[in-house]
Coordinates of C-alpha atoms and ligand atoms in Angstrom, one line a residue:
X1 CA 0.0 0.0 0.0
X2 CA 1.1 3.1 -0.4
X3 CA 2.2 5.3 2.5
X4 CA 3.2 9.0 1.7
X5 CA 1.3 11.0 -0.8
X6 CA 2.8 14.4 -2.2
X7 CA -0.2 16.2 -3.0
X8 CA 0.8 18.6 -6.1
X9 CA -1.9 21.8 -5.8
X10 CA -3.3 23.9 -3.8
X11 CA -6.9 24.8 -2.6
X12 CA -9.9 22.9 -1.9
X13 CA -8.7 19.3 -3.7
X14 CA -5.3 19.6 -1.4
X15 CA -7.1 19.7 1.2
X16 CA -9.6 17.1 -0.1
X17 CA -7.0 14.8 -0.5
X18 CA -4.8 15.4 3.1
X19 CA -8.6 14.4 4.4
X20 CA -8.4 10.9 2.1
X21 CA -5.2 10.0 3.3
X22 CA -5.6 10.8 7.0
X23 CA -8.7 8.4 6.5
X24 CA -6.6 5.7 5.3
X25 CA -3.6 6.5 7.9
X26 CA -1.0 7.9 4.7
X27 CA 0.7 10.4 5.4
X28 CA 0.5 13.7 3.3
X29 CA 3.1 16.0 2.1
X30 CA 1.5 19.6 1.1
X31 CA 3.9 22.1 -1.5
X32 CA 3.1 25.0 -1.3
X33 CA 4.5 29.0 -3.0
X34 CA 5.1 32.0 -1.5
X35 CA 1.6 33.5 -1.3
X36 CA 0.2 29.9 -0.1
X37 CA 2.2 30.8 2.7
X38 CA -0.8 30.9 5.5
X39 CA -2.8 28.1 3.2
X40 CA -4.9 25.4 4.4
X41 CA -3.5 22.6 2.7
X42 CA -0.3 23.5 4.0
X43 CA -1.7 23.5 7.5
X44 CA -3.3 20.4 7.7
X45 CA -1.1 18.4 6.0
X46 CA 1.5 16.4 8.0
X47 CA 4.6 18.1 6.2
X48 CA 5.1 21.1 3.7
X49 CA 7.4 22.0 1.4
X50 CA 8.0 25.5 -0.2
X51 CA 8.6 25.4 -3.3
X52 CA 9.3 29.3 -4.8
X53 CA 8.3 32.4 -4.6
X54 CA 6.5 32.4 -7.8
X55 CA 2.9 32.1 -7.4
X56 CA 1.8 29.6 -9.7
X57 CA 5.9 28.4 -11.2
X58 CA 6.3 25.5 -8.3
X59 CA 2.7 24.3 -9.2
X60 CA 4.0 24.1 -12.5
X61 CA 7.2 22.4 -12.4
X62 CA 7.0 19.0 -12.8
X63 CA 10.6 17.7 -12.4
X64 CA 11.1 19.6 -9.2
X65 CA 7.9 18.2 -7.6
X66 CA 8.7 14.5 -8.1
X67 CA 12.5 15.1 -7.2
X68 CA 11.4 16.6 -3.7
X69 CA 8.8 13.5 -3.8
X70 CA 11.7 11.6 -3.9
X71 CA 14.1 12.9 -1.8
X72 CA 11.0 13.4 0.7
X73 CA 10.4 9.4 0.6
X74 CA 6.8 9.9 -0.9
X75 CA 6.0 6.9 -2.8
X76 CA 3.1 8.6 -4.8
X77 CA 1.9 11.4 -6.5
X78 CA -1.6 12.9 -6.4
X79 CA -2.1 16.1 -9.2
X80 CA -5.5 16.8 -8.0
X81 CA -7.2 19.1 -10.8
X82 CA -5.7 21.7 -13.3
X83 CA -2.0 22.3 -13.1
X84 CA -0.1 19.1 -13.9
X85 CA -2.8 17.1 -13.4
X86 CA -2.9 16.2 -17.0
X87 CA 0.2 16.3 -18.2
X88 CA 1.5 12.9 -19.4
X89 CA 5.4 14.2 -18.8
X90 CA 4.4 14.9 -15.2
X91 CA 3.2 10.8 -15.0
X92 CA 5.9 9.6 -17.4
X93 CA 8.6 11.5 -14.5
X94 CA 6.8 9.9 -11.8
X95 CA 7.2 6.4 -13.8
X96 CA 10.7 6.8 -14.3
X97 CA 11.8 7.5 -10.7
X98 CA 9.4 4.8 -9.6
X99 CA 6.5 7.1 -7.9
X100 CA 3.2 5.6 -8.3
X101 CA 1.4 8.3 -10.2
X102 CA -2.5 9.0 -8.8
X103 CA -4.2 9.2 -12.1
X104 CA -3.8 7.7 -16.0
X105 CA -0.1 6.3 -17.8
X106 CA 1.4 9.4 -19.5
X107 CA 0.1 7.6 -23.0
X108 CA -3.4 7.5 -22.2
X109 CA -3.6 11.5 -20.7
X110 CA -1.6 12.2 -23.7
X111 CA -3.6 10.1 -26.1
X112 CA -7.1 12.1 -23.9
X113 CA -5.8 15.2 -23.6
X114 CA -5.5 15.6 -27.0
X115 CA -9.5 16.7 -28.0
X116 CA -8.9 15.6 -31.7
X117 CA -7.0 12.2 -30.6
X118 CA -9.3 11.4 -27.9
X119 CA -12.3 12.1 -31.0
X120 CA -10.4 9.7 -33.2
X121 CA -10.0 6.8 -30.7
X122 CA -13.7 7.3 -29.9
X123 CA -15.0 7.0 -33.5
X124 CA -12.1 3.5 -33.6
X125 CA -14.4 2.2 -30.7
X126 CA -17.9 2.8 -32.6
X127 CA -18.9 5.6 -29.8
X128 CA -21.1 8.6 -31.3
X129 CA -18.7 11.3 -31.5
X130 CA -20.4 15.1 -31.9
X131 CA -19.5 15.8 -36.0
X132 CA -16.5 17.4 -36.3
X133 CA -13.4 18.1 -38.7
X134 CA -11.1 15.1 -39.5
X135 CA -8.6 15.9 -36.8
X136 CA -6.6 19.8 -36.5
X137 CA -7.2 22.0 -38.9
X138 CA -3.9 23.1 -41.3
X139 CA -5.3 26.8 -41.8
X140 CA -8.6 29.0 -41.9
X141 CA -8.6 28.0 -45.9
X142 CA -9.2 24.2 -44.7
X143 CA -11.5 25.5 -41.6
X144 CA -14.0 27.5 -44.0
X145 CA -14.3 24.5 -46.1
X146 CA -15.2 22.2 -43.0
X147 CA -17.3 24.6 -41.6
X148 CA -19.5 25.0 -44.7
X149 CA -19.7 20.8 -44.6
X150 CA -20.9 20.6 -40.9
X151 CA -23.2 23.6 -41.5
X152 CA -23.2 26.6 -39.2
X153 CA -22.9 27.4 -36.2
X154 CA -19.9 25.4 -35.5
X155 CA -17.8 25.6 -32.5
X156 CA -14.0 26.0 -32.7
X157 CA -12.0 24.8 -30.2
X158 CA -8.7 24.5 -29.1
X159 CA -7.2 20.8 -29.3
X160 CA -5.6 21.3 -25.5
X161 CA -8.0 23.2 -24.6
X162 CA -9.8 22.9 -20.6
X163 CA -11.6 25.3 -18.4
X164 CA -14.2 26.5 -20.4
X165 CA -11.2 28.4 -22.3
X166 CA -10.3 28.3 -26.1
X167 CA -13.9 27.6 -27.3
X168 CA -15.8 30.2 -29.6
X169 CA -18.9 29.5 -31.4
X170 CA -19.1 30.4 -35.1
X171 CA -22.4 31.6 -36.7
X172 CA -21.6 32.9 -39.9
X173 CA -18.3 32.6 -42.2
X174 CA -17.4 35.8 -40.9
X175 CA -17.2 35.4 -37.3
X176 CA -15.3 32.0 -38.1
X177 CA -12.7 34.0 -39.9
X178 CA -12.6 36.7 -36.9
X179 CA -12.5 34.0 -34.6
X180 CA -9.5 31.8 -36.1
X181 CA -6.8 34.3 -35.2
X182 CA -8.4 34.6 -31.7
X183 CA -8.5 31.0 -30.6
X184 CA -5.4 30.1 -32.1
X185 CA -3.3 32.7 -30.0
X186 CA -5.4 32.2 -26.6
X187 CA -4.8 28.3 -27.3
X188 CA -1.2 29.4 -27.4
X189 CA -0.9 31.7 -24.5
X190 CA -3.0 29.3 -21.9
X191 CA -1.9 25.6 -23.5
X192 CA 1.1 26.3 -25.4
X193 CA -0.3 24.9 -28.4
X194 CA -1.6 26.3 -31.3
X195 CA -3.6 23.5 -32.7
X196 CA -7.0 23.8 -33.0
X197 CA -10.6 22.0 -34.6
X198 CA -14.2 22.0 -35.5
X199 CA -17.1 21.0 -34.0
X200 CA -20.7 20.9 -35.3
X201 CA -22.2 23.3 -32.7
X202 CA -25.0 21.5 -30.6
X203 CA -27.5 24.2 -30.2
X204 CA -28.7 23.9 -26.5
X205 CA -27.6 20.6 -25.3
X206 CA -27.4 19.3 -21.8
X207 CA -24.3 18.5 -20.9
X208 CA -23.9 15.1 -19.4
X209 CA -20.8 13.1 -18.3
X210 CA -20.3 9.6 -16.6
X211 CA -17.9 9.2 -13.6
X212 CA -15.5 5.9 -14.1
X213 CA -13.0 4.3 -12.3
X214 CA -10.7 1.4 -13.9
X215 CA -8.3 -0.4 -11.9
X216 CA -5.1 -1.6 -13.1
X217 CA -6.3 -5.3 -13.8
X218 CA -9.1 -4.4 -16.7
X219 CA -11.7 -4.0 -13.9
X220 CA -14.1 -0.8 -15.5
X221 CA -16.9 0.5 -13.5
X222 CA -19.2 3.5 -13.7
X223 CA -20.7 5.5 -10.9
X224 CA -23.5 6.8 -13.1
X225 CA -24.2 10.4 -14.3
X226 CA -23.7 14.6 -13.4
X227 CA -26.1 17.2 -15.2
X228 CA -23.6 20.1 -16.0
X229 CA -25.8 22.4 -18.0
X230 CA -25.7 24.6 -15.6
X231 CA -22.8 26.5 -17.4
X232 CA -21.8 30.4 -18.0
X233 CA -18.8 30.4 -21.0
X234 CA -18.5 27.0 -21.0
X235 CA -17.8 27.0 -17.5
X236 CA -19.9 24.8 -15.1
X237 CA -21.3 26.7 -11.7
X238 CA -24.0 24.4 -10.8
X239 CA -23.6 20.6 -11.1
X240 CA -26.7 17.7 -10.2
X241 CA -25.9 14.2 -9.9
X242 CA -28.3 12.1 -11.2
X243 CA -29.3 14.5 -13.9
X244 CA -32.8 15.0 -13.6
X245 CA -33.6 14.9 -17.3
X246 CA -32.5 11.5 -17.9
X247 CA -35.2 8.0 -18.1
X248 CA -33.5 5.2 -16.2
X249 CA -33.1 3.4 -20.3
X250 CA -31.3 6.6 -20.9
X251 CA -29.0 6.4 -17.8
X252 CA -28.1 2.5 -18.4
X253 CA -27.1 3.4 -22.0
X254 CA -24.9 6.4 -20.7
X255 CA -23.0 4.6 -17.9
X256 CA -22.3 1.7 -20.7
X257 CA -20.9 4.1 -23.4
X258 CA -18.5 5.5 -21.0
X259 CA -16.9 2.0 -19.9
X260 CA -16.9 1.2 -23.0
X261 CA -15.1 4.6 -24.1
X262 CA -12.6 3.9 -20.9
X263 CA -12.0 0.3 -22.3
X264 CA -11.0 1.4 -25.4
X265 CA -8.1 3.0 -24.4
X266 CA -7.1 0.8 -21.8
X267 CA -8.0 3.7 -19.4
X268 CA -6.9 3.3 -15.4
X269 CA -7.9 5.3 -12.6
X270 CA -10.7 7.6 -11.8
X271 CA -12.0 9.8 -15.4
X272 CA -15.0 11.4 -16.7
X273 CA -16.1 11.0 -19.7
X274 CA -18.2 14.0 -21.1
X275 CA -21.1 13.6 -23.6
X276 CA -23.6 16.2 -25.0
X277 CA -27.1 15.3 -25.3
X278 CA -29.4 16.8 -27.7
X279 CA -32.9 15.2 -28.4
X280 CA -32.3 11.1 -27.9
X281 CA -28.6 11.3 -28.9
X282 CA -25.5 11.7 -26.8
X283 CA -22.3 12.8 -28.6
X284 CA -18.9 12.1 -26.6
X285 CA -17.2 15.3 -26.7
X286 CA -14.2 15.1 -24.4
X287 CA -12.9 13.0 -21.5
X288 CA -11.2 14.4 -18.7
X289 CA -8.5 11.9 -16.8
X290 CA -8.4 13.4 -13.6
X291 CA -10.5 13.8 -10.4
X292 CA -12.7 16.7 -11.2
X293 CA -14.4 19.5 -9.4
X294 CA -17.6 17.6 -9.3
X295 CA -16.9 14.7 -8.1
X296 CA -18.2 15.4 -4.5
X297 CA -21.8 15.0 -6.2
X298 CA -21.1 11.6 -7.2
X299 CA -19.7 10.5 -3.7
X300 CA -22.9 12.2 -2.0
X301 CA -25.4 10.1 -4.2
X302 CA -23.1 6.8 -4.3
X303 CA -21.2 7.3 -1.4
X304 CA -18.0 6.4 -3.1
X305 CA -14.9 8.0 -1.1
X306 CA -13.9 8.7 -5.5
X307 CA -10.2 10.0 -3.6
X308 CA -10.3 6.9 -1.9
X309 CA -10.4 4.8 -5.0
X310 CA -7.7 6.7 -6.7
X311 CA -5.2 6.0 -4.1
X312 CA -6.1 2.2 -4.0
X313 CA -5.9 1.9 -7.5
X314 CA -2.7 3.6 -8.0
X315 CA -1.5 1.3 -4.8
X316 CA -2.4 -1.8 -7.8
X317 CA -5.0 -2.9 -5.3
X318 CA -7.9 -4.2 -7.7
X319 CA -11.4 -2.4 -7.5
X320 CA -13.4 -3.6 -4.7
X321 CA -17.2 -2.5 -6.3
X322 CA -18.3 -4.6 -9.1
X323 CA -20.9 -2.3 -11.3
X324 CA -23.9 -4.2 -9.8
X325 CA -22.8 -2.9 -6.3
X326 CA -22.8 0.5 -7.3
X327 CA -26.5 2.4 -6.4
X328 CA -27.4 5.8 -6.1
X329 CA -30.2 7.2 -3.9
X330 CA -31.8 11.0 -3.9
X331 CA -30.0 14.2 -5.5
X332 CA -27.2 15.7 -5.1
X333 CA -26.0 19.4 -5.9
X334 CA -23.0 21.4 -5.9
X335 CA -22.6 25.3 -6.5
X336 CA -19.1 26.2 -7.1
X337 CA -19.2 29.6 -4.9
X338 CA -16.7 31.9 -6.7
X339 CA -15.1 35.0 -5.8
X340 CA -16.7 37.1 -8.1
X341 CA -19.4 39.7 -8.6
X342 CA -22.7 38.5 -10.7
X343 CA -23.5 42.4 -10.6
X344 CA -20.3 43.5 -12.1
X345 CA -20.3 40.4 -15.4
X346 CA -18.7 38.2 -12.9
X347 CA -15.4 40.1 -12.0
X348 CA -13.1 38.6 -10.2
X349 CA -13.2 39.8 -5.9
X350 CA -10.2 38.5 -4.3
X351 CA -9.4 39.8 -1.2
X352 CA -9.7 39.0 2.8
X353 CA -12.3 37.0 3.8
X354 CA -13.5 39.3 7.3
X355 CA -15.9 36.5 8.1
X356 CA -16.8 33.2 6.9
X357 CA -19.5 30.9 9.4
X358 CA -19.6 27.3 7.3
X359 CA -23.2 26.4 6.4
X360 CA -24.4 22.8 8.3
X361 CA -27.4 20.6 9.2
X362 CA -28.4 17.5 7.4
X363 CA -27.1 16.5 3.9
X364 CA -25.2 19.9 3.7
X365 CA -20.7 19.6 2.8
X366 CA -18.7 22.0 2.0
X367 CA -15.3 22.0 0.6
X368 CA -13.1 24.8 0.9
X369 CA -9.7 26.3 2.1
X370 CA -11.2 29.8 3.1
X371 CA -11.0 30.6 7.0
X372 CA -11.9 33.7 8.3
X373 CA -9.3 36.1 7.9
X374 CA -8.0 34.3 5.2
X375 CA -7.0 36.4 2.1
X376 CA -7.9 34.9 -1.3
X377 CA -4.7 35.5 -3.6
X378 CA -5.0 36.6 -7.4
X379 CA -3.4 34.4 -8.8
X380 CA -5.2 31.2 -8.6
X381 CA -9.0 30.4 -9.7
X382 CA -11.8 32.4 -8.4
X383 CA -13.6 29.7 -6.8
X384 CA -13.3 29.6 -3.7
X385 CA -15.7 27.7 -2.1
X386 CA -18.0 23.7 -2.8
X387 CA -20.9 23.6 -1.0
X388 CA -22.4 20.2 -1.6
X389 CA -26.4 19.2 -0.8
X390 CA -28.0 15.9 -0.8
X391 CA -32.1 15.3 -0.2
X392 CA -33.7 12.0 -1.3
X393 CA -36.2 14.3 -3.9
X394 CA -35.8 16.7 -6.3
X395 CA -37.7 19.4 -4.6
X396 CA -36.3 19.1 -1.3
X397 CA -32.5 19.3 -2.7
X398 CA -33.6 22.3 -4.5
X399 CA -34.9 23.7 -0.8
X400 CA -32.3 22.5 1.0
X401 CA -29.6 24.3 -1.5
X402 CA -31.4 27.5 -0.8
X403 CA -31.0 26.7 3.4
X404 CA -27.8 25.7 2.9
X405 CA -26.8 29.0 1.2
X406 CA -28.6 30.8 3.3
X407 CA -27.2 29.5 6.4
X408 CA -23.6 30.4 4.8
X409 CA -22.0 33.3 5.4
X410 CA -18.7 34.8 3.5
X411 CA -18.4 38.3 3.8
X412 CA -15.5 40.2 2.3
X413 CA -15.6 39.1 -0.8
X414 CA -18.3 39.0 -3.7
X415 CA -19.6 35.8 -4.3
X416 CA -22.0 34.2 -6.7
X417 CA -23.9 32.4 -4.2
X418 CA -27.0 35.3 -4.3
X419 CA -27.0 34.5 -7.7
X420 CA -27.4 30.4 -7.3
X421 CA -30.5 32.1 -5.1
X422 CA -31.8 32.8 -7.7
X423 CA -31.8 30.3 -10.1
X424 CA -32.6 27.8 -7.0
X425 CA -36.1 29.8 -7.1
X426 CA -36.4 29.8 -11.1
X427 CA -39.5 28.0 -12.0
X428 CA -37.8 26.4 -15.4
X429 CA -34.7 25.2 -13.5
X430 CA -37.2 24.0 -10.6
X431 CA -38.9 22.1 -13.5
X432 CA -35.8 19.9 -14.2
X433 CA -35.7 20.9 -17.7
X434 CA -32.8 23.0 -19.0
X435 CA -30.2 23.4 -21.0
X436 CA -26.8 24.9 -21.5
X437 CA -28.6 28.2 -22.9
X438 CA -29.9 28.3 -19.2
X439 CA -28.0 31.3 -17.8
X440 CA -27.9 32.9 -21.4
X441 CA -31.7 32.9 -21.0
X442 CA -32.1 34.4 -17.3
X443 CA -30.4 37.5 -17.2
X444 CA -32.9 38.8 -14.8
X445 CA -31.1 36.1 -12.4
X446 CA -28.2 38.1 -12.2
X447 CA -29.6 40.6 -10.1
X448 CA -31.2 38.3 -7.7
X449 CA -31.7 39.7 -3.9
X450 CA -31.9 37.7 -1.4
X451 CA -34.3 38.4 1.5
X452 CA -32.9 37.9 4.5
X453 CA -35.0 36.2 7.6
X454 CA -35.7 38.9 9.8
X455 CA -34.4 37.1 12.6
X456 CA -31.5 35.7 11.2
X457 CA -30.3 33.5 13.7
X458 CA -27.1 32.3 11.9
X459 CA -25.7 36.1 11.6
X460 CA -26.3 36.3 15.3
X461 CA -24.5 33.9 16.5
X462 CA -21.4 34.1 14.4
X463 CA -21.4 37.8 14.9
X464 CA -21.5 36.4 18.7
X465 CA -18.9 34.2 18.3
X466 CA -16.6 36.6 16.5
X467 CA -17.1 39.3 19.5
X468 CA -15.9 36.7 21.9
X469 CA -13.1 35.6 20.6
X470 CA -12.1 39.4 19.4
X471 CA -11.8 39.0 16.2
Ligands
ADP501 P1 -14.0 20.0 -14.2 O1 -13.9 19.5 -15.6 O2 -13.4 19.2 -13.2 O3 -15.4 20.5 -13.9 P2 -12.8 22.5 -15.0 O4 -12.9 22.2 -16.4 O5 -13.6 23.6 -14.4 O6 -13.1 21.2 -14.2 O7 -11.3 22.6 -14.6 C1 -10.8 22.5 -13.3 C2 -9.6 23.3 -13.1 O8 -8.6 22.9 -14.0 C3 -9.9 24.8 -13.4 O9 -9.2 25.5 -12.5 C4 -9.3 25.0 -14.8 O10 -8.9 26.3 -15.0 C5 -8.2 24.0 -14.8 N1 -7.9 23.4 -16.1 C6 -8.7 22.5 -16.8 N2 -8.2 22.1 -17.9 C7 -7.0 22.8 -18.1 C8 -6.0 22.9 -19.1 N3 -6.1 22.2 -20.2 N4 -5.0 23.7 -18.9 C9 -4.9 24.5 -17.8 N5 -5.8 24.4 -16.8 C10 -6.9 23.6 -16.9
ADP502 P1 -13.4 22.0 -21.7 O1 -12.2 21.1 -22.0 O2 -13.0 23.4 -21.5 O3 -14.2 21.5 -20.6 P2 -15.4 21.0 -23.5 O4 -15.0 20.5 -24.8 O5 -15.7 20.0 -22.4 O6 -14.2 22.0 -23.0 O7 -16.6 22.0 -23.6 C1 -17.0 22.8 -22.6 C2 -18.5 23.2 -22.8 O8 -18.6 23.9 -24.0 C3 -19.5 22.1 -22.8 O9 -19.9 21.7 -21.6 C4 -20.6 22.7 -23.7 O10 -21.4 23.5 -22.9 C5 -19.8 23.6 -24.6 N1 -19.6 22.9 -25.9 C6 -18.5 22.3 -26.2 N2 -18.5 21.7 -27.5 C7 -19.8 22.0 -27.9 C8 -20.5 21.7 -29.1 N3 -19.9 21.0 -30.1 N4 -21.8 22.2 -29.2 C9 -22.3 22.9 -28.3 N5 -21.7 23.2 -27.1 C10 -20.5 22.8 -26.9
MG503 MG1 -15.1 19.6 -20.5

């Protein structure tokens, strides 16, 4: 088994991961830069390393990070989300130097990182692919040509592309032509490559993706579905697991297509595998080979520890679910709270936290590194915050999503969490029924107030609290 994990991020998932291995009694080993400093991760973590002034450079520098795991005596490597976490060097390194790796080999992240590889080993395994140009496109001359054979409006994207970044959606000839220039140099800025492809655009899909996990014996199960329509750019805010718009034929089909997907390339450890649905058809679009944001949904409606899993699998232990163990009960939600203003078109609020009181009660979780006086840096992501919701109905997660915020409080920051008010009180998203358009279509949303309960018992008693202790 393995016994000492260097955890290699920051934030939330650091911090989500020193809880997984104090669970299983492995020691973690936090790394941290200079304004992580006063982090989370770093404190509760049973050693830290600093690794550079530079804000985000350590984070980023994969031969440093497995040489300190080394000389450390870490036998593994988790890469939580973003960063390295899906970089095949980083896992080939880790390989080499004999560091068990917490995630895919370096030929399957490269082979799935890789949008128009990944779209070429799905069409070699007979899964429905959304249409799409016949790999990266050589110039605008060859994308113009594609475009006008998919039909407009097409989505251009960037091959490495993740985050919601390097996608722009193409109505006309013209905009594809303004467009090419733009992706191409925001592909090169944020991925460092300039390739880039076509997709037939999907007009208001839902956005649906299947949580695996594949051992290292050829043991593939799913852990059924998330609903991430919820979206604004391409980004997800809002994410349901099961999805409330899917029949239970629907969902069997789903989970299939995505062991099958993981399967075909031989996949191993915990990945998602991302579909759009429009109509009665699903189209695979991409798969990510990582532990994602979401994945807290799938735990709350499974009860999978998915962190857990990754370390046993990576340890070569086999899976210890088969597929016909694996039920979920009720509904789960998570609202990514972000330091930003929904007034102000989302901008960024970083800054000190004066006061944060952690929402509770029944089926409520939050995961977070914030503390109160805590200062959010600007380097990182915005988000700052998972707050997590489980209720065996529909309705009643929707309720107790809008307690559960209530009940929060995070003053010295902006936050969207007025905002996910709001569209917890929407009549169409209350429905079930929605799409990606959804936050296109509810601008009104944005301006959501929230009435606060006269006696607002929560305020009173942090307020209270803070008094005592001085703060
Ligand atoms: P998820 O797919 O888990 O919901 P996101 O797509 O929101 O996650 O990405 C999770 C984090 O990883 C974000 O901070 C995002 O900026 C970062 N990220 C994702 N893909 C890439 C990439 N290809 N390059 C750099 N950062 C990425
Ligand atoms: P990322 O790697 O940034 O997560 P994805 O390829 O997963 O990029 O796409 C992110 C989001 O962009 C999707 O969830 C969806 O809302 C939208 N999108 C991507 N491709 C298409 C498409 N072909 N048609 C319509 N929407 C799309
Ligand atoms: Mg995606």
């Amino acid at each position: 088994m393995i016994k000492k994990v260097l955890i290699a991020n920051r934030g939330e998932i650091a911090l989500r991961i020193v809880r997984a291995c104090a669970e299983m009694g492995v020691r973690s080993a936090a790394i941290y830069t200079e304004p992580d400093r006063y982090a989370l991760h770093v404190k509760r973590a049973d050693e830290a390393y600093f690794i550079g002034e530079d804000p985000l450079g350590g984070y980023l520098d994969a031969r440093r990070i497995v040489n300190l795991a080394a000389e450390t005596g870490c036998d593994a490597i988790h890469p939580g989300y973003g960063f390295l976490s899906e970089n095949a060097e980083f896992s080939r390194i880790c390989n080499e130097r004999g560091i068990a790796f917490i995630g895919p080999s370096a030929e399957v992240i490269s082979r799935m990182g890789d949008k128009t590889e990944a779209r070429a080993a799905m069409i070699g395994a007979g899964i429905p692919v959304t249409p799409g140009s016949d790999g990266n496109l050589q110039d605008l001359d060859e994308a113009l040509l594609v475009a006008e054979k998919l039909g407009y409006p097409v989505m251009l994207k960037a091959t490495s592309g993740g985050g919601g970044r390097g996608i722009r959606r193409c109505d006309t000839p013209q905009e594809l032509k303004q467009q090419y220039p733009r992706v191409i140099s925001e592909a090169t800025k944020a991925f460092g490559s300039a390739e880039v492809f076509l997709e037939k655009c999907i007009v208001d899909p839902k956005h649906i993706e299947v949580q695996i996990l594949a051992d290292k014996h050829g043991n593939v199960i799913h852990l059924f579905e998330r609903d991430c329509s919820i979206q604004r750019r391409n980004q997800k805010l809002i994410e349901i697991a099961p999805s409330p718009q899917l029949s239970d034929a629907q969902r069997d089909y789903i989970g299939d297509l995505a062991v099958r997907a993981a399967k075909a390339v031989n996949y191993e450890n915990a990945g998602t595998v991302e579909f759009l649905l429009t109509g009665e058809d699903f189209f695979f679009m991409e798969m990510n080979t990582r532990v994602q944001v979401e994945h807290t949904i799938t735990e709350a409606i499974t009860g999978v520890d998915i962190v857990r899993e990754q370390i046993r699998i990576a340890a070569g232990l086999p899976l210890r679910y088969q597929q016909s163990e694996i039920h979920y009960r009720g509904f789960a939600l998570q609202f990514r709270i972000n330091a930003e203003d929904p007034k102000n078109n989302f901008l960024p609020s970083f800054g000190k936290i004066s006061r944060y009181y952690a929402p509770g009660g029944p089926g409520v979780r939050t995961d977070t590194a914030i503390y109160t006086g805590y200062t959010i840096p600007p380097y990182f992501d915005s988000m700052c915050l998972k707050l997590i919701v489980w209720a065996m109905d529909w309705e009643d997660v929707l309720d107790r999503g809008s307690r559960a915020l209530e009940d929060m409080r995070l003053q010295g920051v902006k936050t969207t969490a007025s905002y996910y008010q709001g569209i917890l009180h929407d009549a169409e998203f209350r429905s079930g029924v929605f799409n990606t358009s959804f936050v296109v279509n509810h601008p009104e949303l944005l301006n959501y107030s929230e009435k606060r309960h006269p006696n607002d018992i929560a305020l009173a008693i942090a307020t209270a609290i803070a008094a005592h202790a001085g703060l």
